[in-house]
């Protein structure tokens, strides 16, 4: 689907004040990386009905397991993991024992504290990814999501990471075990860890979309493969309204033109924006603010609503 900046602004998908935008409204991501991925998702509508249905299946799959999502992975955890690779510390012993661990702690106390702090967050991040793996590596998992999960499985299939499975918390590790894990993660696992962070950003963005569907009771639109374009929505409303008045709309080859009349501030432009927003969100794989909606795939949306209003501010 093609769309321009004017239309994105008209539909309130994005706004200079992020607080008053669809993007902010549906942003339930846990991390900054996930937030940026969600922004990309909303900026790039999907290119086929098949791709849209793939994302819809992913969101429904995540919703079915929302109670099992790893809350252990926070934005702070991701940031610490990233910075661990940027930190300039004295070399960690390759095969630490009690003596070399004591020596490192004594002679490099500041670095030891930084390593211990960083490893705790690396431990939590990997533990959370293993949790995702355990709940989503199933036959019934949506295909596109399963591919991501299988890549997580491949990355985490390392003997050195078994200690994370064997312990509930990083605090359970002895000091030599902690340093041994730190050495592996920092010097042997960097590229793998960066791949994991990228995968989690995509998962986090999908999770945010799924939670928005659940929180706002959005309907999953049905795409129909027909020769003639059409939109059919029941109880459609604009997501940014606090107390919306829903309307139904049908547009097809026979009813393809609407005269929209009413007093000033009656909601004419809001209704137009509600229609456009629902069509646009549908093309990103998201649910839509309506009781139900059927439509065909659209090549683009073009608007020029020369009205300076703010739905979110009333």
mmCIF file of C-alpha atoms in Angstrom:
data_model
loop_
_atom_site.group_PDB
_atom_site.id
_atom_site.type_symbol
_atom_site.label_atom_id
_atom_site.label_comp_id
_atom_site.label_asym_id
_atom_site.label_seq_id
_atom_site.Cartn_x
_atom_site.Cartn_y
_atom_site.Cartn_z
ATOM 1 C CA UNK A 1 0.000 0.000 0.000
ATOM 2 C CA UNK A 2 1.262 3.453 -0.949
ATOM 3 C CA UNK A 3 0.736 6.348 1.447
ATOM 4 C CA UNK A 4 2.251 9.814 1.813
ATOM 5 C CA UNK A 5 3.215 11.947 4.818
ATOM 6 C CA UNK A 6 0.169 14.191 4.475
ATOM 7 C CA UNK A 7 -2.162 11.212 4.717
ATOM 8 C CA UNK A 8 -0.262 9.736 7.682
ATOM 9 C CA UNK A 9 -0.697 13.089 9.427
ATOM 10 C CA UNK A 10 -4.352 13.387 8.442
ATOM 11 C CA UNK A 11 -5.075 9.950 9.877
ATOM 12 C CA UNK A 12 -3.109 10.706 13.080
ATOM 13 C CA UNK A 13 -0.971 7.603 12.570
ATOM 14 C CA UNK A 14 1.974 9.743 13.640
ATOM 15 C CA UNK A 15 2.051 13.221 15.118
ATOM 16 C CA UNK A 16 4.761 15.662 16.097
ATOM 17 C CA UNK A 17 3.363 15.303 19.598
ATOM 18 C CA UNK A 18 3.668 11.540 19.909
ATOM 19 C CA UNK A 19 1.167 11.558 22.753
ATOM 20 C CA UNK A 20 -1.636 12.369 20.307
ATOM 21 C CA UNK A 21 -1.096 9.629 17.701
ATOM 22 C CA UNK A 22 -2.294 6.149 16.835
ATOM 23 C CA UNK A 23 1.323 5.000 17.178
ATOM 24 C CA UNK A 24 1.461 6.112 20.792
ATOM 25 C CA UNK A 25 -2.008 4.751 21.496
ATOM 26 C CA UNK A 26 -1.066 1.197 20.496
ATOM 27 C CA UNK A 27 2.504 1.268 21.790
ATOM 28 C CA UNK A 28 2.612 -1.399 24.499
ATOM 29 C CA UNK A 29 6.170 -2.452 23.731
ATOM 30 C CA UNK A 30 8.565 -3.061 26.612
ATOM 31 C CA UNK A 31 11.757 -1.724 25.036
ATOM 32 C CA UNK A 32 13.049 1.181 22.964
ATOM 33 C CA UNK A 33 14.125 -1.281 20.274
ATOM 34 C CA UNK A 34 10.596 -2.693 20.174
ATOM 35 C CA UNK A 35 9.135 0.803 19.961
ATOM 36 C CA UNK A 36 11.276 1.666 16.952
ATOM 37 C CA UNK A 37 10.348 -1.627 15.297
ATOM 38 C CA UNK A 38 6.676 -0.854 15.917
ATOM 39 C CA UNK A 39 7.208 2.523 14.248
ATOM 40 C CA UNK A 40 8.676 0.717 11.223
ATOM 41 C CA UNK A 41 5.730 -1.691 11.193
ATOM 42 C CA UNK A 42 3.278 1.200 11.043
ATOM 43 C CA UNK A 43 5.323 3.048 8.442
ATOM 44 C CA UNK A 44 5.433 0.071 6.066
ATOM 45 C CA UNK A 45 2.022 -1.436 5.279
ATOM 46 C CA UNK A 46 2.258 -5.025 4.110
ATOM 47 C CA UNK A 47 2.466 -5.785 0.415
ATOM 48 C CA UNK A 48 -0.034 -8.626 0.080
ATOM 49 C CA UNK A 49 -3.059 -10.193 1.717
ATOM 50 C CA UNK A 50 -0.932 -13.252 2.513
ATOM 51 C CA UNK A 51 1.588 -11.107 4.411
ATOM 52 C CA UNK A 52 -1.251 -9.394 6.309
ATOM 53 C CA UNK A 53 -2.754 -12.734 7.302
ATOM 54 C CA UNK A 54 0.669 -13.924 8.490
ATOM 55 C CA UNK A 55 0.937 -10.985 10.883
ATOM 56 C CA UNK A 56 -2.672 -11.414 12.024
ATOM 57 C CA UNK A 57 -1.895 -15.043 12.911
ATOM 58 C CA UNK A 58 1.216 -13.946 14.826
ATOM 59 C CA UNK A 59 -0.750 -11.417 16.888
ATOM 60 C CA UNK A 60 -3.457 -13.954 17.711
ATOM 61 C CA UNK A 61 -0.796 -16.499 18.629
ATOM 62 C CA UNK A 62 0.915 -14.042 20.994
ATOM 63 C CA UNK A 63 -2.442 -13.118 22.533
ATOM 64 C CA UNK A 64 -3.081 -16.778 23.320
ATOM 65 C CA UNK A 65 0.136 -16.811 25.366
ATOM 66 C CA UNK A 66 0.156 -13.241 26.701
ATOM 67 C CA UNK A 67 0.266 -14.438 30.341
ATOM 68 C CA UNK A 68 3.512 -16.245 29.576
ATOM 69 C CA UNK A 69 5.323 -13.299 27.986
ATOM 70 C CA UNK A 70 8.686 -12.768 29.731
ATOM 71 C CA UNK A 71 8.290 -9.629 31.843
ATOM 72 C CA UNK A 72 11.860 -10.304 32.971
ATOM 73 C CA UNK A 73 13.048 -8.583 29.768
ATOM 74 C CA UNK A 74 12.829 -4.841 30.387
ATOM 75 C CA UNK A 75 14.145 -1.836 28.527
ATOM 76 C CA UNK A 76 16.804 -1.434 31.197
ATOM 77 C CA UNK A 77 17.922 -5.021 30.708
ATOM 78 C CA UNK A 78 18.281 -4.571 26.951
ATOM 79 C CA UNK A 79 20.234 -1.334 27.423
ATOM 80 C CA UNK A 80 22.653 -2.961 29.880
ATOM 81 C CA UNK A 81 23.215 -5.887 27.517
ATOM 82 C CA UNK A 82 24.021 -3.481 24.678
ATOM 83 C CA UNK A 83 26.405 -1.431 26.802
ATOM 84 C CA UNK A 84 28.238 -4.503 28.079
ATOM 85 C CA UNK A 85 29.802 -4.864 24.633
ATOM 86 C CA UNK A 86 30.776 -1.203 24.568
ATOM 87 C CA UNK A 87 32.352 -1.183 28.028
ATOM 88 C CA UNK A 88 36.114 -0.935 28.290
ATOM 89 C CA UNK A 89 37.091 -3.353 31.047
ATOM 90 C CA UNK A 90 40.218 -5.292 31.892
ATOM 91 C CA UNK A 91 40.191 -8.759 30.286
ATOM 92 C CA UNK A 92 37.978 -11.306 32.015
ATOM 93 C CA UNK A 93 39.785 -14.555 32.900
ATOM 94 C CA UNK A 94 39.093 -17.241 30.283
ATOM 95 C CA UNK A 95 38.807 -20.150 32.729
ATOM 96 C CA UNK A 96 38.230 -18.616 36.160
ATOM 97 C CA UNK A 97 38.654 -20.648 39.330
ATOM 98 C CA UNK A 98 38.476 -19.549 42.943
ATOM 99 C CA UNK A 99 41.998 -18.105 42.881
ATOM 100 C CA UNK A 100 41.762 -16.197 39.575
ATOM 101 C CA UNK A 101 38.295 -14.976 40.509
ATOM 102 C CA UNK A 102 39.539 -13.623 43.838
ATOM 103 C CA UNK A 103 42.488 -12.021 42.068
ATOM 104 C CA UNK A 104 40.256 -10.344 39.447
ATOM 105 C CA UNK A 105 37.914 -9.098 42.137
ATOM 106 C CA UNK A 106 40.798 -7.759 44.238
ATOM 107 C CA UNK A 107 42.847 -6.152 41.462
ATOM 108 C CA UNK A 108 39.985 -5.052 39.190
ATOM 109 C CA UNK A 109 37.214 -4.320 41.676
ATOM 110 C CA UNK A 110 35.414 -1.711 39.565
ATOM 111 C CA UNK A 111 35.460 -3.947 36.473
ATOM 112 C CA UNK A 112 34.331 -6.942 38.543
ATOM 113 C CA UNK A 113 31.297 -4.990 39.781
ATOM 114 C CA UNK A 114 30.442 -3.872 36.241
ATOM 115 C CA UNK A 115 30.775 -7.427 34.907
ATOM 116 C CA UNK A 116 28.590 -8.824 37.704
ATOM 117 C CA UNK A 117 25.910 -6.193 37.060
ATOM 118 C CA UNK A 118 26.006 -6.757 33.281
ATOM 119 C CA UNK A 119 25.925 -10.549 33.537
ATOM 120 C CA UNK A 120 22.810 -10.367 35.708
ATOM 121 C CA UNK A 121 20.992 -8.544 32.916
ATOM 122 C CA UNK A 122 22.425 -10.823 30.208
ATOM 123 C CA UNK A 123 21.231 -13.775 32.288
ATOM 124 C CA UNK A 124 17.715 -12.287 32.559
ATOM 125 C CA UNK A 125 17.571 -11.510 28.833
ATOM 126 C CA UNK A 126 18.613 -15.012 27.787
ATOM 127 C CA UNK A 127 16.310 -16.522 30.420
ATOM 128 C CA UNK A 128 13.433 -14.542 28.925
ATOM 129 C CA UNK A 129 14.291 -15.652 25.391
ATOM 130 C CA UNK A 130 14.356 -19.262 26.583
ATOM 131 C CA UNK A 131 10.920 -18.681 28.088
ATOM 132 C CA UNK A 132 9.620 -17.439 24.739
ATOM 133 C CA UNK A 133 11.188 -20.499 23.136
ATOM 134 C CA UNK A 134 9.409 -22.866 25.507
ATOM 135 C CA UNK A 135 5.957 -21.409 24.866
ATOM 136 C CA UNK A 136 6.099 -20.711 21.133
ATOM 137 C CA UNK A 137 8.147 -23.542 19.643
ATOM 138 C CA UNK A 138 5.040 -25.550 18.795
ATOM 139 C CA UNK A 139 3.442 -26.968 15.673
ATOM 140 C CA UNK A 140 0.455 -24.629 15.941
ATOM 141 C CA UNK A 141 2.583 -21.480 16.165
ATOM 142 C CA UNK A 142 2.129 -19.084 13.233
ATOM 143 C CA UNK A 143 4.687 -19.888 10.527
ATOM 144 C CA UNK A 144 6.430 -16.500 10.425
ATOM 145 C CA UNK A 145 6.661 -16.409 14.227
ATOM 146 C CA UNK A 146 7.925 -19.990 14.299
ATOM 147 C CA UNK A 147 10.792 -19.056 11.977
ATOM 148 C CA UNK A 148 11.890 -16.372 14.436
ATOM 149 C CA UNK A 149 11.587 -18.807 17.345
ATOM 150 C CA UNK A 150 13.573 -21.478 15.506
ATOM 151 C CA UNK A 151 16.352 -18.937 14.974
ATOM 152 C CA UNK A 152 16.295 -18.204 18.700
ATOM 153 C CA UNK A 153 16.621 -21.930 19.342
ATOM 154 C CA UNK A 154 19.610 -22.176 17.022
ATOM 155 C CA UNK A 155 21.365 -19.238 18.680
ATOM 156 C CA UNK A 156 20.748 -20.471 22.234
ATOM 157 C CA UNK A 157 21.885 -24.018 21.503
ATOM 158 C CA UNK A 158 25.229 -23.457 23.222
ATOM 159 C CA UNK A 159 26.642 -25.643 25.982
ATOM 160 C CA UNK A 160 27.970 -22.563 27.788
ATOM 161 C CA UNK A 161 24.403 -21.277 28.231
ATOM 162 C CA UNK A 162 23.125 -24.414 29.951
ATOM 163 C CA UNK A 163 23.999 -22.846 33.283
ATOM 164 C CA UNK A 164 21.195 -20.321 32.702
ATOM 165 C CA UNK A 165 18.697 -23.140 32.296
ATOM 166 C CA UNK A 166 20.020 -24.862 35.406
ATOM 167 C CA UNK A 167 19.639 -21.787 37.641
ATOM 168 C CA UNK A 168 16.630 -19.585 38.316
ATOM 169 C CA UNK A 169 18.527 -16.378 39.007
ATOM 170 C CA UNK A 170 21.927 -14.917 38.220
ATOM 171 C CA UNK A 171 22.441 -14.491 41.984
ATOM 172 C CA UNK A 172 22.481 -18.297 42.260
ATOM 173 C CA UNK A 173 25.769 -18.449 40.330
ATOM 174 C CA UNK A 174 29.083 -18.673 42.129
ATOM 175 C CA UNK A 175 31.609 -15.953 41.350
ATOM 176 C CA UNK A 176 33.705 -18.253 39.090
ATOM 177 C CA UNK A 177 30.545 -19.379 37.254
ATOM 178 C CA UNK A 178 29.537 -15.753 36.792
ATOM 179 C CA UNK A 179 32.926 -14.815 35.327
ATOM 180 C CA UNK A 180 32.938 -17.881 33.091
ATOM 181 C CA UNK A 181 29.530 -16.900 31.697
ATOM 182 C CA UNK A 182 30.668 -13.288 31.344
ATOM 183 C CA UNK A 183 33.757 -14.337 29.364
ATOM 184 C CA UNK A 184 31.656 -16.399 26.952
ATOM 185 C CA UNK A 185 28.963 -13.737 26.473
ATOM 186 C CA UNK A 186 31.367 -10.847 25.947
ATOM 187 C CA UNK A 187 34.055 -12.499 23.824
ATOM 188 C CA UNK A 188 32.324 -15.452 22.119
ATOM 189 C CA UNK A 189 28.648 -14.555 21.864
ATOM 190 C CA UNK A 190 28.532 -10.930 20.672
ATOM 191 C CA UNK A 191 27.142 -11.442 17.166
ATOM 192 C CA UNK A 192 24.650 -13.991 18.465
ATOM 193 C CA UNK A 193 23.519 -11.640 21.203
ATOM 194 C CA UNK A 194 23.022 -8.777 18.740
ATOM 195 C CA UNK A 195 20.931 -11.113 16.582
ATOM 196 C CA UNK A 196 18.850 -12.026 19.631
ATOM 197 C CA UNK A 197 18.296 -8.352 20.422
ATOM 198 C CA UNK A 198 17.070 -7.738 16.865
ATOM 199 C CA UNK A 199 14.733 -10.724 17.027
ATOM 200 C CA UNK A 200 13.339 -9.590 20.363
ATOM 201 C CA UNK A 201 12.694 -6.111 18.942
ATOM 202 C CA UNK A 202 10.476 -7.683 16.274
ATOM 203 C CA UNK A 203 8.764 -9.894 18.847
ATOM 204 C CA UNK A 204 8.292 -6.922 21.189
ATOM 205 C CA UNK A 205 6.671 -4.868 18.406
ATOM 206 C CA UNK A 206 4.251 -7.708 17.626
ATOM 207 C CA UNK A 207 3.561 -8.102 21.338
ATOM 208 C CA UNK A 208 2.724 -4.393 21.595
ATOM 209 C CA UNK A 209 0.306 -4.687 18.675
ATOM 210 C CA UNK A 210 -1.313 -7.793 20.179
ATOM 211 C CA UNK A 211 -1.809 -6.168 23.581
ATOM 212 C CA UNK A 212 -3.391 -3.113 21.905
ATOM 213 C CA UNK A 213 -5.889 -5.403 20.162
ATOM 214 C CA UNK A 214 -6.755 -6.961 23.509
ATOM 215 C CA UNK A 215 -6.883 -3.703 25.513
ATOM 216 C CA UNK A 216 -9.079 -1.806 23.049
ATOM 217 C CA UNK A 217 -11.108 -4.840 21.936
ATOM 218 C CA UNK A 218 -10.179 -4.293 18.301
ATOM 219 C CA UNK A 219 -11.620 -6.528 15.591
ATOM 220 C CA UNK A 220 -9.408 -8.510 13.255
ATOM 221 C CA UNK A 221 -10.433 -7.428 9.728
ATOM 222 C CA UNK A 222 -11.258 -10.004 7.078
ATOM 223 C CA UNK A 223 -9.680 -9.518 3.659
ATOM 224 C CA UNK A 224 -11.689 -10.788 0.695
ATOM 225 C CA UNK A 225 -10.243 -11.638 -2.702
ATOM 226 C CA UNK A 226 -12.822 -10.145 -5.044
ATOM 227 C CA UNK A 227 -12.524 -8.317 -8.350
ATOM 228 C CA UNK A 228 -14.248 -5.184 -7.050
ATOM 229 C CA UNK A 229 -12.850 -3.111 -4.188
ATOM 230 C CA UNK A 230 -15.090 -2.658 -1.156
ATOM 231 C CA UNK A 231 -15.188 -1.700 2.515
ATOM 232 C CA UNK A 232 -17.822 -2.933 4.927
ATOM 233 C CA UNK A 233 -17.499 -1.971 8.600
ATOM 234 C CA UNK A 234 -19.956 -2.222 11.468
ATOM 235 C CA UNK A 235 -19.768 0.141 14.457
ATOM 236 C CA UNK A 236 -16.642 1.880 13.187
ATOM 237 C CA UNK A 237 -15.060 4.603 15.308
ATOM 238 C CA UNK A 238 -11.833 6.577 15.650
ATOM 239 C CA UNK A 239 -9.381 5.058 18.104
ATOM 240 C CA UNK A 240 -8.301 8.427 19.519
ATOM 241 C CA UNK A 241 -11.762 9.392 20.797
ATOM 242 C CA UNK A 242 -12.522 9.028 24.505
ATOM 243 C CA UNK A 243 -16.263 8.515 23.973
ATOM 244 C CA UNK A 244 -16.742 7.616 20.295
ATOM 245 C CA UNK A 245 -20.093 7.363 18.535
ATOM 246 C CA UNK A 246 -19.772 4.371 16.180
ATOM 247 C CA UNK A 247 -21.053 4.381 12.616
ATOM 248 C CA UNK A 248 -21.338 1.689 9.994
ATOM 249 C CA UNK A 249 -20.163 2.176 6.432
ATOM 250 C CA UNK A 250 -20.403 0.273 3.163
ATOM 251 C CA UNK A 251 -18.535 1.320 0.033
ATOM 252 C CA UNK A 252 -18.454 -0.858 -3.061
ATOM 253 C CA UNK A 253 -18.843 -0.633 -6.825
ATOM 254 C CA UNK A 254 -22.514 0.321 -6.474
ATOM 255 C CA UNK A 255 -22.177 2.726 -3.521
ATOM 256 C CA UNK A 256 -18.816 4.349 -4.149
ATOM 257 C CA UNK A 257 -19.578 7.961 -3.295
ATOM 258 C CA UNK A 258 -20.714 9.549 -0.027
ATOM 259 C CA UNK A 259 -22.182 13.000 0.588
ATOM 260 C CA UNK A 260 -21.234 13.701 4.195
ATOM 261 C CA UNK A 261 -23.163 16.600 5.744
ATOM 262 C CA UNK A 262 -23.639 18.019 9.199
ATOM 263 C CA UNK A 263 -23.069 21.013 11.420
ATOM 264 C CA UNK A 264 -19.625 22.341 12.307
ATOM 265 C CA UNK A 265 -17.875 20.152 14.887
ATOM 266 C CA UNK A 266 -20.387 17.353 14.253
ATOM 267 C CA UNK A 267 -17.670 14.838 13.422
ATOM 268 C CA UNK A 268 -17.558 14.772 9.617
ATOM 269 C CA UNK A 269 -13.765 14.862 9.295
ATOM 270 C CA UNK A 270 -13.438 12.486 12.248
ATOM 271 C CA UNK A 271 -15.631 9.960 10.435
ATOM 272 C CA UNK A 272 -13.487 10.265 7.299
ATOM 273 C CA UNK A 273 -10.340 9.813 9.360
ATOM 274 C CA UNK A 274 -11.868 6.820 11.155
ATOM 275 C CA UNK A 275 -12.488 5.094 7.802
ATOM 276 C CA UNK A 276 -8.986 5.814 6.539
ATOM 277 C CA UNK A 277 -7.327 4.812 9.809
ATOM 278 C CA UNK A 278 -9.159 1.493 9.943
ATOM 279 C CA UNK A 279 -8.204 0.654 6.347
ATOM 280 C CA UNK A 280 -4.591 1.617 7.023
ATOM 281 C CA UNK A 281 -4.291 -0.346 10.275
ATOM 282 C CA UNK A 282 -5.805 -3.372 8.547
ATOM 283 C CA UNK A 283 -2.978 -3.272 6.011
ATOM 284 C CA UNK A 284 -0.358 -3.459 8.786
ATOM 285 C CA UNK A 285 -1.871 -6.642 10.219
ATOM 286 C CA UNK A 286 -3.454 -4.782 13.162
ATOM 287 C CA UNK A 287 -6.955 -5.052 14.501
ATOM 288 C CA UNK A 288 -9.337 -2.188 13.734
ATOM 289 C CA UNK A 289 -11.676 -0.083 15.922
ATOM 290 C CA UNK A 290 -14.972 -1.607 14.818
ATOM 291 C CA UNK A 291 -17.304 -4.444 15.710
ATOM 292 C CA UNK A 292 -16.270 -6.147 12.482
ATOM 293 C CA UNK A 293 -14.784 -5.189 9.130
ATOM 294 C CA UNK A 294 -14.420 -6.736 5.694
ATOM 295 C CA UNK A 295 -12.415 -5.200 2.892
ATOM 296 C CA UNK A 296 -10.267 -5.848 -0.138
ATOM 297 C CA UNK A 297 -6.562 -5.120 -0.434
ATOM 298 C CA UNK A 298 -5.957 -1.489 -1.423
ATOM 299 C CA UNK A 299 -3.024 -0.170 -3.444
ATOM 300 C CA UNK A 300 -2.943 3.091 -1.504
ATOM 301 C CA UNK A 301 -4.669 5.782 0.527
ATOM 302 C CA UNK A 302 -4.622 9.440 -0.449
ATOM 303 C CA UNK A 303 -6.176 12.228 1.590
ATOM 304 C CA UNK A 304 -6.087 15.994 1.764
ATOM 305 C CA UNK A 305 -8.212 16.981 4.744
ATOM 306 C CA UNK A 306 -7.557 20.692 5.112
ATOM 307 C CA UNK A 307 -8.860 20.820 8.673
ATOM 308 C CA UNK A 308 -6.607 21.846 11.540
ATOM 309 C CA UNK A 309 -8.133 19.927 14.417
ATOM 310 C CA UNK A 310 -6.953 17.541 17.089
ATOM 311 C CA UNK A 311 -9.199 14.572 17.769
ATOM 312 C CA UNK A 312 -7.240 13.509 20.855
ATOM 313 C CA UNK A 313 -7.646 16.973 22.427
ATOM 314 C CA UNK A 314 -11.340 17.157 21.518
#
